[in-house]
Every structure is written in structure tokens, then in C-alpha cells.
Amino acid sequence: MAAELLPALDPVIGHTAAASVGSLLLTGALAKLRDVALFRATLDNYRLLPEATLGAAAVALPLAELAAGALLLPTASRAAGAGLALLLLVLVTGAVAWRLARGGGPIDCGCGGGTEVPLSRGLIARNAVLMLLTLLAALPALDRPTVWLDALATVLATLFFLGLYQTANLWLAHHPKLLELRNAP
């Protein structure tokens, strides 16, 4: 009954949203799992978890990201993947907001992906966009046949969103430095 109340999207929009968020979660999780010690140190910088839980959290969080990303890709498990992804995004965005509210100097977000992104309100806005994309992925799709052109459109739109995400990350990473240069005498 509740599914009938939700608007149905064109399948290309749902596939693009799921592939975009799923790809970001998978690559972020793999980067964290490649260097668990670094991710553990990043979690420690947030000062939200007791020391004894940092090791487990440094493994559990990327594994949950990996599961969410993998579940988002097939249409059969997309709703479960979107739910898990949304939960993770709310959790990490809440941690960023909490750390920003408490102050304590700039730290890396720990998002993974090779670019050091300091905590900022812009990071919260970026995550809000990811949450919206995740919600789009969870919506039911119109029941229409898809053709090769739909697959091509999905791939190209996903690449566009991944490029936009990378551009946003680079801007967020360099914004403090640009402000410093602008305000220099």
C-alpha cells in the first residue's frame, strides 16, 4: 500500500542514482579497508568513540559501506541497499556536524578516495545531495522495458555524477587554502 503512494521514476533515473551512490560507497569502503590503521586514526580524530571500539568501528563501517554499495546495484536488493546507505550517510553526516559544533581544529573527513577533505558545512551539503540521490534510488521505477539507449544514458549520467562528486571534493579540499590566499596581504 505504501509503495503505491510513492511516485514512480523513469528507470534511468533510479539506475543512475543507485549506480552513482553505490559506486561511491564501494570505492570509499575499499579505500578504507586498504588502510584500516589510517581510517582508525581518522575515526579517533572525531573523538566520538571510546578507544576500545575504534578498531572494530574502523572495520565495521567500511564493511557496511561495502554491503550498502553492493546492495544498491541490483534492482532486487536496491531498497535494502538504499536503506543501509541512507542510515550510513545520516550517521557520518551527524558525526561531521557534531565535530564541527564542538570545534577542535580541522581534520580530514575520512571519506576515502584519496582526497583529504576537511570537515565543513560544504561537506554536510555534499552528503545531503548524496542522501537525496539515495532516496531517488529507493523510489519504485516505472514499469517499462529498457533498451540499450537506457543503459548508455545510465552509464553516461553516472559518470557525470561521479565527476561532479570528484569536483565537489576537490573544491571542498582546496577551499580553505583558497580563502587563505584571498585573505593574505
CSV table of C-alpha atoms in Angstrom, one decimal:
chain,number,residue,atom,x,y,z
A,1,MET,CA,0.0,0.0,0.0
A,2,ALA,CA,2.8,2.5,0.9
A,3,ALA,CA,4.7,1.7,-2.3
A,4,GLU,CA,1.6,2.8,-4.3
A,5,LEU,CA,1.7,6.2,-2.7
A,6,LEU,CA,5.3,6.9,-3.9
A,7,PRO,CA,5.9,8.4,-7.3
A,8,ALA,CA,7.4,6.1,-9.9
A,9,LEU,CA,10.5,7.3,-11.6
A,10,ASP,CA,11.9,6.5,-15.0
A,11,PRO,CA,14.2,3.5,-14.7
A,12,VAL,CA,17.2,5.5,-16.0
A,13,ILE,CA,16.9,8.0,-13.0
A,14,GLY,CA,16.7,5.2,-10.5
A,15,HIS,CA,19.6,3.2,-12.1
A,16,THR,CA,21.7,6.3,-12.3
A,17,ALA,CA,21.1,7.3,-8.7
A,18,ALA,CA,21.8,3.7,-7.5
A,19,ALA,CA,24.9,3.3,-9.6
A,20,SER,CA,26.3,6.7,-8.5
A,21,VAL,CA,25.8,6.2,-4.8
A,22,GLY,CA,26.7,2.5,-5.0
A,23,SER,CA,30.0,3.3,-6.8
A,24,LEU,CA,30.9,6.0,-4.3
A,25,LEU,CA,30.2,3.7,-1.3
A,26,LEU,CA,32.2,0.8,-2.9
A,27,THR,CA,35.2,2.9,-3.7
A,28,GLY,CA,35.2,4.7,-0.3
A,29,ALA,CA,34.9,1.4,1.5
A,30,LEU,CA,37.7,-0.2,-0.4
A,31,ALA,CA,40.0,2.8,0.3
A,32,LYS,CA,39.3,2.5,4.0
A,33,LEU,CA,39.8,-1.3,4.0
A,34,ARG,CA,43.2,-0.9,2.2
A,35,ASP,CA,44.5,1.2,5.1
A,36,VAL,CA,42.5,0.3,8.2
A,37,ALA,CA,45.1,1.9,10.5
A,38,LEU,CA,44.7,5.2,8.8
A,39,PHE,CA,40.9,5.1,8.9
A,40,ARG,CA,41.1,4.1,12.6
A,41,ALA,CA,43.3,7.2,13.2
A,42,THR,CA,40.7,9.3,11.3
A,43,LEU,CA,37.9,8.0,13.4
A,44,ASP,CA,40.0,8.7,16.5
A,45,ASN,CA,40.3,12.4,15.4
A,46,TYR,CA,36.5,12.7,15.6
A,47,ARG,CA,36.7,11.9,19.4
A,48,LEU,CA,33.2,10.3,19.3
A,49,LEU,CA,34.0,6.7,20.1
A,50,PRO,CA,35.8,5.1,23.1
A,51,GLU,CA,39.4,3.9,22.3
A,52,ALA,CA,38.4,0.3,22.8
A,53,THR,CA,35.8,0.4,19.9
A,54,LEU,CA,37.9,2.2,17.3
A,55,GLY,CA,39.4,-0.9,15.8
A,56,ALA,CA,36.1,-2.6,15.4
A,57,ALA,CA,34.5,0.5,14.0
A,58,ALA,CA,37.3,1.0,11.5
A,59,VAL,CA,36.4,-2.4,10.0
A,60,ALA,CA,32.6,-2.4,10.6
A,61,LEU,CA,31.9,1.0,8.9
A,62,PRO,CA,33.7,0.2,5.6
A,63,LEU,CA,32.1,-3.3,5.6
A,64,ALA,CA,28.7,-1.7,6.0
A,65,GLU,CA,29.5,0.7,3.2
A,66,LEU,CA,30.6,-2.2,1.0
A,67,ALA,CA,27.3,-4.0,1.7
A,68,ALA,CA,25.2,-0.9,1.0
A,69,GLY,CA,27.1,-0.2,-2.3
A,70,ALA,CA,26.7,-3.8,-3.4
A,71,LEU,CA,23.0,-4.0,-2.5
A,72,LEU,CA,22.3,-0.8,-4.3
A,73,LEU,CA,23.4,-2.1,-7.7
A,74,PRO,CA,20.9,-4.9,-8.4
A,75,THR,CA,17.3,-3.8,-8.6
A,76,ALA,CA,16.1,-6.7,-6.5
A,77,SER,CA,18.1,-5.5,-3.4
A,78,ARG,CA,18.1,-1.8,-4.2
A,79,ALA,CA,15.6,-0.8,-1.4
A,80,ALA,CA,17.7,-2.6,1.2
A,81,GLY,CA,20.9,-1.0,-0.1
A,82,ALA,CA,19.3,2.4,-0.1
A,83,GLY,CA,18.1,2.0,3.4
A,84,LEU,CA,21.5,1.0,4.6
A,85,ALA,CA,23.2,3.7,2.6
A,86,LEU,CA,20.9,6.3,4.0
A,87,LEU,CA,21.5,5.1,7.5
A,88,LEU,CA,25.3,5.3,6.9
A,89,LEU,CA,25.0,8.8,5.4
A,90,VAL,CA,22.9,10.1,8.2
A,91,LEU,CA,25.4,8.6,10.7
A,92,VAL,CA,28.6,10.0,9.2
A,93,THR,CA,26.9,13.4,8.4
A,94,GLY,CA,25.8,13.6,12.0
A,95,ALA,CA,29.4,12.8,13.1
A,96,VAL,CA,30.7,15.6,10.9
A,97,ALA,CA,28.0,18.1,12.3
A,98,TRP,CA,28.8,17.1,15.9
A,99,ARG,CA,32.6,17.5,15.4
A,100,LEU,CA,32.0,20.9,13.7
A,101,ALA,CA,29.8,22.1,16.5
A,102,ARG,CA,32.4,21.1,19.1
A,103,GLY,CA,35.3,22.7,17.2
A,104,GLY,CA,38.8,21.4,17.8
A,105,GLY,CA,40.5,22.3,14.6
A,106,PRO,CA,40.4,21.0,11.0
A,107,ILE,CA,40.5,17.2,10.4
A,108,ASP,CA,40.1,15.1,7.4
A,109,CYS,CA,36.6,13.7,6.9
A,110,GLY,CA,37.9,10.1,6.3
A,111,CYS,CA,35.5,9.7,3.3
A,112,GLY,CA,38.1,7.7,1.3
A,113,GLY,CA,39.0,8.2,-2.3
A,114,GLY,CA,42.5,9.8,-1.9
A,115,THR,CA,41.5,13.4,-1.5
A,116,GLU,CA,41.8,14.9,2.0
A,117,VAL,CA,38.6,16.8,2.6
A,118,PRO,CA,38.4,18.8,5.8
A,119,LEU,CA,35.2,18.9,7.8
A,120,SER,CA,33.0,21.8,6.7
A,121,ARG,CA,29.4,22.8,6.2
A,122,GLY,CA,30.0,22.2,2.5
A,123,LEU,CA,30.7,18.5,3.3
A,124,ILE,CA,27.3,18.4,5.1
A,125,ALA,CA,25.7,19.9,1.9
A,126,ARG,CA,27.5,17.3,-0.3
A,127,ASN,CA,26.3,14.5,1.9
A,128,ALA,CA,22.7,15.9,1.8
A,129,VAL,CA,22.8,15.7,-2.0
A,130,LEU,CA,24.0,12.0,-1.7
A,131,MET,CA,21.1,11.4,0.7
A,132,LEU,CA,18.7,12.8,-1.9
A,133,LEU,CA,20.2,10.6,-4.6
A,134,THR,CA,19.9,7.6,-2.3
A,135,LEU,CA,16.2,8.4,-1.8
A,136,LEU,CA,15.8,8.6,-5.6
A,137,ALA,CA,17.4,5.2,-5.9
A,138,ALA,CA,14.8,3.8,-3.4
A,139,LEU,CA,11.8,5.0,-5.3
A,140,PRO,CA,9.9,2.5,-7.5
A,141,ALA,CA,10.6,2.6,-11.2
A,142,LEU,CA,8.0,2.9,-14.0
A,143,ASP,CA,7.2,-0.5,-15.5
A,144,ARG,CA,8.5,0.0,-19.0
A,145,PRO,CA,11.0,-2.0,-21.0
A,146,THR,CA,14.5,-0.7,-21.1
A,147,VAL,CA,16.7,-0.7,-24.2
A,148,TRP,CA,20.4,-0.2,-24.9
A,149,LEU,CA,19.9,3.5,-25.1
A,150,ASP,CA,18.7,3.5,-21.5
A,151,ALA,CA,21.8,1.6,-20.4
A,152,LEU,CA,24.0,4.1,-22.3
A,153,ALA,CA,22.2,7.0,-20.7
A,154,THR,CA,22.6,5.4,-17.2
A,155,VAL,CA,26.3,4.9,-17.7
A,156,LEU,CA,26.9,8.5,-19.0
A,157,ALA,CA,24.8,10.1,-16.3
A,158,THR,CA,26.5,8.0,-13.6
A,159,LEU,CA,29.9,9.1,-15.0
A,160,PHE,CA,28.7,12.7,-14.9
A,161,PHE,CA,27.6,12.5,-11.3
A,162,LEU,CA,30.8,10.8,-10.3
A,163,GLY,CA,32.8,13.6,-12.0
A,164,LEU,CA,30.6,16.2,-10.2
A,165,TYR,CA,31.2,14.4,-6.9
A,166,GLN,CA,35.0,14.5,-7.5
A,167,THR,CA,34.8,18.1,-8.5
A,168,ALA,CA,32.9,18.9,-5.3
A,169,ASN,CA,35.5,17.0,-3.2
A,170,LEU,CA,38.4,18.9,-4.8
A,171,TRP,CA,36.6,22.2,-4.2
A,172,LEU,CA,36.0,21.3,-0.6
A,173,ALA,CA,39.6,20.2,-0.2
A,174,HIS,CA,41.1,23.3,-1.6
A,175,HIS,CA,38.5,25.9,-0.4
A,176,PRO,CA,40.3,26.7,2.9
A,177,LYS,CA,43.6,27.2,1.1
A,178,LEU,CA,41.9,29.5,-1.5
A,179,LEU,CA,40.3,31.5,1.3
A,180,GLU,CA,43.7,31.8,3.0
A,181,LEU,CA,45.3,33.0,-0.3
A,182,ARG,CA,42.5,35.5,-0.9
A,183,ASN,CA,42.9,37.0,2.6
A,184,ALA,CA,46.6,37.1,2.5
A,185,PRO,CA,48.2,40.6,2.5
